[in-house]
mmCIF file of C-alpha atoms in Angstrom:
data_model
loop_
_atom_site.group_PDB
_atom_site.id
_atom_site.type_symbol
_atom_site.label_atom_id
_atom_site.label_comp_id
_atom_site.label_asym_id
_atom_site.label_seq_id
_atom_site.Cartn_x
_atom_site.Cartn_y
_atom_site.Cartn_z
ATOM 1 C CA MET A 1 -86.088 37.557 -73.663
ATOM 2 C CA LYS A 2 -87.570 39.963 -75.734
ATOM 3 C CA VAL A 3 -87.380 39.564 -79.847
ATOM 4 C CA LEU A 4 -87.884 42.062 -82.301
ATOM 5 C CA LEU A 5 -89.844 40.914 -85.389
ATOM 6 C CA TYR A 6 -88.459 43.731 -88.061
ATOM 7 C CA PHE A 7 -90.900 43.919 -91.048
ATOM 8 C CA GLU A 8 -89.377 47.031 -93.380
ATOM 9 C CA SER A 9 -92.554 48.662 -95.120
ATOM 10 C CA GLU A 10 -94.979 46.522 -93.584
ATOM 11 C CA ASP A 11 -97.768 48.202 -95.195
ATOM 12 C CA LYS A 12 -96.463 47.477 -98.749
ATOM 13 C CA ILE A 13 -95.770 44.226 -98.151
ATOM 14 C CA LYS A 14 -99.106 42.438 -96.331
ATOM 15 C CA LYS A 15 -100.445 41.441 -99.179
ATOM 16 C CA SER A 16 -97.611 38.903 -100.198
ATOM 17 C CA GLY A 17 -96.330 35.912 -98.430
ATOM 18 C CA ILE A 18 -93.944 37.791 -96.557
ATOM 19 C CA GLY A 19 -96.606 39.866 -94.897
ATOM 20 C CA ARG A 20 -98.566 36.782 -94.025
ATOM 21 C CA ALA A 21 -95.101 34.919 -92.579
ATOM 22 C CA LEU A 22 -95.348 38.229 -89.896
ATOM 23 C CA ARG A 23 -98.641 37.634 -88.399
ATOM 24 C CA HIS A 24 -97.783 33.674 -88.259
ATOM 25 C CA GLN A 25 -94.484 34.637 -86.687
ATOM 26 C CA ILE A 26 -96.473 36.763 -83.680
ATOM 27 C CA LYS A 27 -98.763 33.978 -83.674
ATOM 28 C CA ALA A 28 -96.151 31.594 -83.306
ATOM 29 C CA LEU A 29 -94.409 33.938 -80.373
ATOM 30 C CA GLU A 30 -97.857 34.304 -78.691
ATOM 31 C CA SER A 31 -98.278 30.550 -78.133
ATOM 32 C CA GLN A 32 -94.980 29.965 -76.538
ATOM 33 C CA GLY A 33 -95.587 33.449 -74.544
ATOM 34 C CA ILE A 34 -92.602 34.947 -75.856
ATOM 35 C CA GLU A 35 -92.370 38.507 -75.486
ATOM 36 C CA TYR A 36 -91.636 40.159 -78.788
ATOM 37 C CA THR A 37 -91.913 44.248 -80.234
ATOM 38 C CA LEU A 38 -92.324 45.123 -83.725
ATOM 39 C CA SER A 39 -90.480 48.770 -83.187
ATOM 40 C CA ARG A 40 -86.723 49.340 -83.437
ATOM 41 C CA LYS A 41 -87.136 51.906 -80.972
ATOM 42 C CA ASP A 42 -87.472 49.359 -78.053
ATOM 43 C CA LYS A 43 -85.387 47.250 -76.243
ATOM 44 C CA PHE A 44 -84.672 43.831 -77.749
ATOM 45 C CA ASP A 45 -82.411 40.787 -76.829
ATOM 46 C CA ILE A 46 -82.737 39.180 -80.581
ATOM 47 C CA ALA A 47 -83.437 40.980 -84.021
ATOM 48 C CA HIS A 48 -85.179 38.743 -86.005
ATOM 49 C CA ILE A 49 -84.989 40.454 -89.598
ATOM 50 C CA ASN A 50 -87.341 39.847 -92.297
ATOM 51 C CA THR A 51 -86.416 42.067 -94.934
ATOM 52 C CA TYR A 52 -83.345 43.502 -96.833
ATOM 53 C CA PHE A 53 -84.079 47.037 -97.915
ATOM 54 C CA PRO A 54 -82.067 49.887 -96.451
ATOM 55 C CA LYS A 55 -83.399 50.745 -93.142
ATOM 56 C CA SER A 56 -83.275 46.616 -92.644
ATOM 57 C CA LYS A 57 -79.878 47.112 -93.565
ATOM 58 C CA SER A 58 -79.032 50.289 -91.065
ATOM 59 C CA LEU A 59 -81.037 47.888 -88.248
ATOM 60 C CA LEU A 60 -78.359 45.247 -89.100
ATOM 61 C CA LYS A 61 -75.397 47.720 -88.987
ATOM 62 C CA LYS A 62 -76.846 48.924 -85.758
ATOM 63 C CA CYS A 63 -77.316 45.565 -83.933
ATOM 64 C CA LYS A 64 -74.007 44.575 -84.878
ATOM 65 C CA LYS A 65 -72.319 47.770 -83.410
ATOM 66 C CA ASN A 66 -74.448 46.926 -79.922
ATOM 67 C CA HIS A 67 -73.531 43.431 -80.226
ATOM 68 C CA ILE A 68 -77.562 42.466 -80.324
ATOM 69 C CA PRO A 69 -77.522 38.913 -81.786
ATOM 70 C CA VAL A 70 -79.103 39.251 -85.487
ATOM 71 C CA ILE A 71 -81.140 36.151 -87.013
ATOM 72 C CA VAL A 72 -82.109 36.859 -91.175
ATOM 73 C CA HIS A 73 -84.968 35.299 -91.940
ATOM 74 C CA GLY A 74 -84.364 33.088 -95.217
ATOM 75 C CA HIS A 75 -87.316 33.937 -97.137
ATOM 76 C CA SER A 76 -85.511 34.625 -100.269
ATOM 77 C CA THR A 77 -83.014 32.773 -102.319
ATOM 78 C CA ILE A 78 -81.204 33.768 -105.499
ATOM 79 C CA GLU A 79 -82.875 31.389 -107.449
ATOM 80 C CA ASP A 80 -86.317 32.475 -106.697
ATOM 81 C CA PHE A 81 -85.814 36.155 -107.720
ATOM 82 C CA LYS A 82 -85.327 34.967 -111.621
ATOM 83 C CA ASN A 83 -88.104 35.278 -113.585
ATOM 84 C CA SER A 84 -90.245 37.151 -111.239
ATOM 85 C CA PHE A 85 -90.125 41.249 -111.618
ATOM 86 C CA ARG A 86 -89.693 43.274 -114.955
ATOM 87 C CA CYS A 87 -85.839 43.526 -115.829
ATOM 88 C CA TRP A 88 -85.312 40.794 -112.911
ATOM 89 C CA LYS A 89 -81.861 40.271 -114.705
ATOM 90 C CA LEU A 90 -80.846 44.141 -113.873
ATOM 91 C CA MET A 91 -82.563 44.484 -110.691
ATOM 92 C CA ALA A 92 -80.247 41.127 -109.380
ATOM 93 C CA LYS A 93 -77.369 42.898 -110.076
ATOM 94 C CA TRP A 94 -78.344 44.837 -107.282
ATOM 95 C CA PHE A 95 -80.698 42.087 -105.244
ATOM 96 C CA ASN A 96 -78.573 39.298 -105.161
ATOM 97 C CA PRO A 97 -75.528 41.279 -103.567
ATOM 98 C CA ASN A 98 -77.556 43.017 -100.733
ATOM 99 C CA LEU A 99 -78.792 39.227 -100.048
ATOM 100 C CA MET A 100 -75.833 38.041 -100.076
ATOM 101 C CA TYR A 101 -74.690 41.285 -97.492
ATOM 102 C CA PHE A 102 -77.605 40.371 -94.954
ATOM 103 C CA TYR A 103 -76.661 36.556 -94.927
ATOM 104 C CA LYS A 104 -73.516 36.719 -94.646
ATOM 105 C CA ARG A 105 -73.148 39.069 -91.268
ATOM 106 C CA ALA A 106 -76.071 37.644 -89.748
ATOM 107 C CA ASP A 107 -75.682 35.268 -86.496
ATOM 108 C CA MET A 108 -77.943 32.650 -87.678
ATOM 109 C CA ILE A 109 -80.401 32.457 -91.097
ATOM 110 C CA ILE A 110 -83.910 30.734 -90.609
ATOM 111 C CA THR A 111 -85.139 29.630 -93.619
ATOM 112 C CA PRO A 112 -88.999 28.050 -94.558
ATOM 113 C CA THR A 113 -87.653 24.480 -95.651
ATOM 114 C CA GLU A 114 -84.919 21.891 -96.070
ATOM 115 C CA TYR A 115 -84.688 22.779 -99.669
ATOM 116 C CA SER A 116 -83.905 26.461 -99.039
ATOM 117 C CA LYS A 117 -81.444 25.498 -96.264
ATOM 118 C CA LYS A 118 -79.480 23.516 -99.085
ATOM 119 C CA LEU A 119 -79.781 26.388 -101.527
ATOM 120 C CA ILE A 120 -78.465 29.021 -98.919
ATOM 121 C CA ASP A 121 -75.617 26.757 -97.597
ATOM 122 C CA SER A 122 -74.897 26.226 -101.287
ATOM 123 C CA TYR A 123 -73.539 29.977 -101.184
ATOM 124 C CA ASN A 124 -70.976 29.309 -98.421
ATOM 125 C CA LEU A 125 -71.642 32.083 -96.260
ATOM 126 C CA GLY A 126 -70.137 30.802 -93.173
ATOM 127 C CA THR A 127 -73.676 31.222 -91.785
ATOM 128 C CA PRO A 128 -75.341 28.970 -89.759
ATOM 129 C CA VAL A 129 -78.878 27.683 -91.378
ATOM 130 C CA TYR A 130 -81.551 25.680 -89.867
ATOM 131 C CA TYR A 131 -85.085 25.581 -91.515
ATOM 132 C CA VAL A 132 -88.747 25.924 -89.490
ATOM 133 C CA SER A 133 -91.617 26.039 -91.710
ATOM 134 C CA ASN A 134 -93.761 29.534 -92.068
ATOM 135 C CA GLY A 135 -96.184 27.735 -90.454
ATOM 136 C CA ILE A 136 -100.073 27.646 -90.937
ATOM 137 C CA ASP A 137 -103.172 28.716 -88.319
ATOM 138 C CA LYS A 138 -105.408 25.932 -89.052
ATOM 139 C CA ASP A 139 -108.395 27.348 -87.551
ATOM 140 C CA GLU A 140 -108.173 30.376 -89.952
ATOM 141 C CA TYR A 141 -109.161 28.134 -92.603
ATOM 142 C CA LYS A 142 -111.814 26.128 -91.128
ATOM 143 C CA TYR A 143 -115.075 25.772 -92.964
ATOM 144 C CA ASP A 144 -117.465 28.689 -93.117
ATOM 145 C CA GLU A 145 -120.220 28.459 -95.162
ATOM 146 C CA GLU A 146 -120.710 32.498 -94.923
ATOM 147 C CA LYS A 147 -117.126 32.569 -96.400
ATOM 148 C CA ILE A 148 -118.401 30.113 -99.679
ATOM 149 C CA GLU A 149 -121.135 31.641 -99.885
ATOM 150 C CA LYS A 150 -119.801 35.203 -100.632
ATOM 151 C CA PHE A 151 -116.965 33.621 -102.786
ATOM 152 C CA LYS A 152 -120.183 32.442 -104.897
ATOM 153 C CA GLN A 153 -122.373 35.821 -105.061
ATOM 154 C CA TYR A 154 -118.800 37.505 -105.984
ATOM 155 C CA PHE A 155 -118.176 35.565 -109.185
ATOM 156 C CA ASN A 156 -121.679 34.473 -109.845
ATOM 157 C CA ILE A 157 -121.071 30.871 -109.442
ATOM 158 C CA LYS A 158 -123.744 28.894 -110.490
ATOM 159 C CA GLU A 159 -124.834 25.292 -109.391
ATOM 160 C CA ASN A 160 -122.343 22.264 -110.275
ATOM 161 C CA GLN A 161 -120.153 25.271 -111.973
ATOM 162 C CA GLN A 162 -116.237 23.490 -111.528
ATOM 163 C CA VAL A 163 -113.888 25.697 -110.366
ATOM 164 C CA VAL A 164 -109.842 25.739 -110.006
ATOM 165 C CA ILE A 165 -107.950 28.424 -108.332
ATOM 166 C CA GLY A 166 -104.579 29.906 -108.714
ATOM 167 C CA VAL A 167 -103.006 32.262 -105.709
ATOM 168 C CA GLY A 168 -99.653 34.333 -106.270
ATOM 169 C CA PHE A 169 -98.530 37.585 -107.926
ATOM 170 C CA PRO A 170 -98.728 37.159 -111.543
ATOM 171 C CA PHE A 171 -94.855 36.034 -112.001
ATOM 172 C CA ASN A 172 -93.598 33.881 -114.753
ATOM 173 C CA ARG A 173 -91.558 32.537 -112.064
ATOM 174 C CA LYS A 174 -95.237 31.416 -110.518
ATOM 175 C CA GLY A 175 -96.217 29.510 -113.682
ATOM 176 C CA ILE A 176 -99.119 32.167 -114.937
ATOM 177 C CA LYS A 177 -98.300 31.191 -118.225
ATOM 178 C CA ASP A 178 -99.009 27.568 -117.448
ATOM 179 C CA PHE A 179 -101.875 28.397 -116.250
ATOM 180 C CA PHE A 180 -103.487 30.008 -119.039
ATOM 181 C CA SER A 181 -102.318 27.340 -121.460
ATOM 182 C CA VAL A 182 -103.668 24.492 -119.417
ATOM 183 C CA ALA A 183 -107.312 26.900 -118.879
ATOM 184 C CA SER A 184 -107.249 27.048 -122.695
ATOM 185 C CA LYS A 185 -107.494 23.026 -123.070
ATOM 186 C CA LEU A 186 -110.081 22.970 -120.102
ATOM 187 C CA LYS A 187 -112.663 25.500 -121.598
ATOM 188 C CA ASP A 188 -115.508 23.901 -119.431
ATOM 189 C CA ILE A 189 -113.814 24.896 -115.969
ATOM 190 C CA THR A 190 -113.497 28.686 -114.647
ATOM 191 C CA PHE A 191 -109.992 29.208 -113.719
ATOM 192 C CA ILE A 192 -109.516 32.022 -111.286
ATOM 193 C CA TRP A 193 -106.440 33.734 -110.001
ATOM 194 C CA PHE A 194 -106.277 35.652 -107.165
ATOM 195 C CA GLY A 195 -102.987 38.204 -107.387
ATOM 196 C CA TYR A 196 -101.936 41.643 -107.880
ATOM 197 C CA LEU A 197 -98.645 43.145 -109.304
ATOM 198 C CA GLN A 198 -98.426 46.670 -110.103
ATOM 199 C CA LYS A 199 -97.847 46.967 -114.306
ATOM 200 C CA ILE A 200 -94.386 48.791 -113.766
ATOM 201 C CA LEU A 201 -93.281 45.921 -112.101
ATOM 202 C CA THR A 202 -94.972 43.291 -114.354
ATOM 203 C CA SER A 203 -93.011 41.744 -117.348
ATOM 204 C CA THR A 204 -94.053 42.746 -120.811
ATOM 205 C CA ASP A 205 -94.864 39.120 -122.310
ATOM 206 C CA VAL A 206 -97.054 38.582 -118.576
ATOM 207 C CA LEU A 207 -99.028 41.579 -119.368
ATOM 208 C CA ASN A 208 -99.694 40.755 -123.268
ATOM 209 C CA ALA A 209 -100.507 37.039 -121.581
ATOM 210 C CA ILE A 210 -102.878 38.298 -119.195
ATOM 211 C CA LYS A 211 -104.247 40.649 -122.103
ATOM 212 C CA HIS A 212 -104.933 37.665 -124.067
ATOM 213 C CA ARG A 213 -105.717 34.673 -121.748
ATOM 214 C CA PRO A 214 -108.602 32.346 -122.524
ATOM 215 C CA LYS A 215 -112.182 33.410 -121.839
ATOM 216 C CA ASN A 216 -112.246 30.906 -118.979
ATOM 217 C CA VAL A 217 -109.840 32.828 -116.917
ATOM 218 C CA ILE A 218 -110.939 35.341 -114.242
ATOM 219 C CA MET A 219 -108.248 37.463 -113.022
ATOM 220 C CA PRO A 220 -109.934 39.494 -109.933
ATOM 221 C CA GLY A 221 -106.488 40.970 -108.800
ATOM 222 C CA TYR A 222 -106.179 41.399 -104.700
ATOM 223 C CA ILE A 223 -109.625 40.701 -103.063
ATOM 224 C CA ASP A 224 -110.830 40.559 -99.630
ATOM 225 C CA ASN A 225 -109.539 37.899 -97.526
ATOM 226 C CA ALA A 226 -112.888 36.328 -96.707
ATOM 227 C CA ILE A 227 -113.441 35.358 -100.269
ATOM 228 C CA ILE A 228 -110.526 33.886 -101.143
ATOM 229 C CA LYS A 229 -110.821 31.569 -98.189
ATOM 230 C CA GLY A 230 -114.353 30.412 -99.666
ATOM 231 C CA ALA A 231 -112.610 30.073 -102.637
ATOM 232 C CA TYR A 232 -110.259 27.425 -101.354
ATOM 233 C CA ARG A 233 -113.080 25.698 -99.515
ATOM 234 C CA TYR A 234 -115.386 25.658 -102.860
ATOM 235 C CA ALA A 235 -112.617 24.602 -105.916
ATOM 236 C CA LYS A 236 -111.978 21.633 -107.077
ATOM 237 C CA CYS A 237 -108.290 22.438 -106.251
ATOM 238 C CA LEU A 238 -105.477 24.805 -106.484
ATOM 239 C CA PHE A 239 -103.326 24.877 -109.506
ATOM 240 C CA PHE A 240 -99.926 26.323 -108.546
ATOM 241 C CA PRO A 241 -97.370 25.542 -111.351
ATOM 242 C CA SER A 242 -94.696 27.676 -109.720
ATOM 243 C CA TYR A 243 -91.463 27.034 -110.896
ATOM 244 C CA GLU A 244 -89.286 27.618 -107.501
ATOM 245 C CA GLU A 245 -90.296 28.466 -103.635
ATOM 246 C CA THR A 246 -88.715 28.749 -100.851
ATOM 247 C CA GLU A 247 -91.839 26.890 -99.305
ATOM 248 C CA GLY A 248 -95.172 27.993 -100.574
ATOM 249 C CA ILE A 249 -97.468 29.898 -98.094
ATOM 250 C CA VAL A 250 -100.630 29.143 -100.302
ATOM 251 C CA VAL A 251 -99.733 25.624 -100.773
ATOM 252 C CA LEU A 252 -100.353 25.631 -96.794
ATOM 253 C CA GLU A 253 -103.666 27.453 -96.891
ATOM 254 C CA ALA A 254 -104.817 25.229 -99.413
ATOM 255 C CA LEU A 255 -104.372 22.455 -97.501
ATOM 256 C CA ALA A 256 -105.644 23.684 -94.266
ATOM 257 C CA SER A 257 -109.111 24.547 -96.559
ATOM 258 C CA SER A 258 -109.226 20.888 -97.306
ATOM 259 C CA CYS A 259 -108.673 21.818 -100.745
ATOM 260 C CA PRO A 260 -106.664 19.340 -102.916
ATOM 261 C CA VAL A 261 -103.565 21.056 -104.058
ATOM 262 C CA LEU A 262 -101.697 20.400 -107.671
ATOM 263 C CA VAL A 263 -97.932 21.322 -107.539
ATOM 264 C CA ARG A 264 -94.967 21.294 -110.402
ATOM 265 C CA ASP A 265 -92.842 18.469 -109.353
ATOM 266 C CA ILE A 266 -89.637 20.914 -107.878
ATOM 267 C CA GLY A 267 -87.473 20.257 -105.586
ATOM 268 C CA VAL A 268 -89.142 22.409 -102.810
ATOM 269 C CA TYR A 269 -91.566 19.746 -101.946
ATOM 270 C CA LYS A 270 -89.677 16.789 -101.966
ATOM 271 C CA ASP A 271 -88.826 16.360 -98.512
ATOM 272 C CA TRP A 272 -92.831 17.191 -97.343
ATOM 273 C CA LEU A 273 -95.370 16.520 -100.150
ATOM 274 C CA THR A 274 -95.755 13.107 -101.994
ATOM 275 C CA ASP A 275 -97.484 12.874 -104.950
ATOM 276 C CA ALA A 276 -100.987 10.834 -104.762
ATOM 277 C CA ILE A 277 -100.538 10.430 -101.192
ATOM 278 C CA ASN A 278 -100.947 14.416 -99.645
ATOM 279 C CA CYS A 279 -101.060 16.173 -102.878
ATOM 280 C CA TYR A 280 -101.276 15.843 -106.689
ATOM 281 C CA LYS A 281 -97.415 16.496 -108.673
ATOM 282 C CA ALA A 282 -97.057 17.191 -112.470
ATOM 283 C CA LYS A 283 -93.746 18.011 -114.844
ATOM 284 C CA ASP A 284 -95.482 20.071 -117.698
ATOM 285 C CA ASN A 285 -98.896 21.208 -119.027
ATOM 286 C CA ASP A 286 -100.277 18.034 -120.625
ATOM 287 C CA GLU A 287 -99.543 16.337 -117.021
ATOM 288 C CA PHE A 288 -101.359 19.409 -115.437
ATOM 289 C CA VAL A 289 -104.257 18.954 -117.826
ATOM 290 C CA GLU A 290 -104.703 15.382 -116.913
ATOM 291 C CA LYS A 291 -104.085 15.933 -113.178
ATOM 292 C CA ILE A 292 -106.960 18.361 -113.093
ATOM 293 C CA LYS A 293 -109.378 16.258 -114.844
ATOM 294 C CA PHE A 294 -108.567 13.032 -112.634
ATOM 295 C CA ILE A 295 -109.193 15.524 -109.340
ATOM 296 C CA ILE A 296 -112.172 16.890 -110.359
ATOM 297 C CA ASN A 297 -113.578 12.985 -111.806
ATOM 298 C CA HIS A 298 -112.121 11.217 -108.238
ATOM 299 C CA ASP A 299 -112.860 11.085 -104.510
ATOM 300 C CA ASN A 300 -109.813 12.881 -103.308
ATOM 301 C CA LYS A 301 -110.980 12.223 -99.412
ATOM 302 C CA LYS A 302 -107.914 10.098 -98.368
ATOM 303 C CA ILE A 303 -105.499 13.362 -100.470
ATOM 304 C CA ILE A 304 -107.093 15.683 -98.136
ATOM 305 C CA GLU A 305 -106.771 13.667 -94.614
ATOM 306 C CA ASN A 306 -103.181 13.579 -95.465
ATOM 307 C CA GLY A 307 -103.057 17.189 -96.317
ATOM 308 C CA LEU A 308 -104.448 18.009 -92.963
ATOM 309 C CA LYS A 309 -101.429 16.119 -91.315
ATOM 310 C CA VAL A 310 -98.960 18.046 -93.237
ATOM 311 C CA VAL A 311 -100.602 21.276 -91.640
ATOM 312 C CA ASP A 312 -100.650 19.712 -88.133
ATOM 313 C CA GLU A 313 -96.801 19.329 -88.675
ATOM 314 C CA ARG A 314 -97.030 23.151 -89.706
ATOM 315 C CA SER A 315 -98.908 24.612 -86.519
ATOM 316 C CA LEU A 316 -97.823 28.221 -85.145
ATOM 317 C CA GLU A 317 -97.493 26.244 -82.256
ATOM 318 C CA LYS A 318 -94.985 23.640 -83.742
ATOM 319 C CA VAL A 319 -93.495 26.407 -85.382
ATOM 320 C CA GLY A 320 -93.356 28.732 -81.711
ATOM 321 C CA VAL A 321 -91.457 25.650 -80.111
ATOM 322 C CA GLN A 322 -88.806 25.756 -83.108
ATOM 323 C CA LEU A 323 -88.169 29.381 -82.859
ATOM 324 C CA LYS A 324 -87.731 29.394 -79.294
ATOM 325 C CA TYR A 325 -85.117 26.630 -79.227
ATOM 326 C CA TYR A 326 -83.107 28.741 -82.290
ATOM 327 C CA TYR A 327 -83.846 31.725 -79.978
ATOM 328 C CA ASP A 328 -82.404 30.266 -76.874
ATOM 329 C CA LYS A 329 -79.325 28.363 -78.962
ATOM 330 C CA LEU A 330 -78.415 31.643 -80.094
ATOM 331 C CA LEU A 331 -78.509 33.874 -76.953
ATOM 332 C CA LYS A 332 -76.601 31.042 -75.322
ATOM 333 C CA GLU A 333 -73.876 30.732 -78.120
ATOM 334 C CA TYR A 334 -73.693 34.653 -78.273
ATOM 335 C CA LYS A 335 -72.942 35.133 -74.476
#
């Protein structure tokens, strides 16, 4: 069995969650000795398509014509496209039908969580949907004093300076304005938001919010991976107030870094994250403020330990086992 892992415009998406999903899929397949290729020009038995652009569509058509089974990865939903890019409502008139085109014509859809599976199932497309986590490489986020020092030096972090971080594109959907609002009420804490989006794609209200953000919020844009990993290890918590996710790779990265996680209490986390057990959850900005104060002033050792158990359940080796199962299942059913 040879699998094509297809990511169109790989250079443009490498900084995103989907870009990290490519690296994770490669490692997951390698852990199980599954042969793969990244080139559509090679011979392959299954196409595992992760993007929804024109070349991805032509590959889908070609595979259907040549009777090669196709898995489309459910990284996106109609719900998580809302409140993202500038003019998202206009873009959705193309994006939503295009997404449905891929999902309807796939032989199988694999999506990261039970929550995103339920959403895609609700579209009633007739395609079987299964969930497999994007996974996380725990060793990649192990304690590294050098990376912590790089982070502290880059931002000139003083001794005992308290830091809360956010990671992601500066979307409304990601809760960027809530991040600013909470920071404005906790002026003795340094808030850092890692993530960059071209101005032309960023909504006007977000650009205005960034321009007038609180003085204790730093926005370095896209930055060296080692510095972000140092930030995960140093920060008091990852504050991720996103309104909609299919999984949230940054949450797994923080958990793997032994960094307490504070998320919005939304459906995607219901089945695998529990408030005050392996993470912290809140419903609005007032609760976020109180939870951050609690995290900073209390021992989070047990929360961190339980968070690492969540990471272990989503190791790339386990993801590889699951992907192999569904590849074998599809090949058997297709024949």
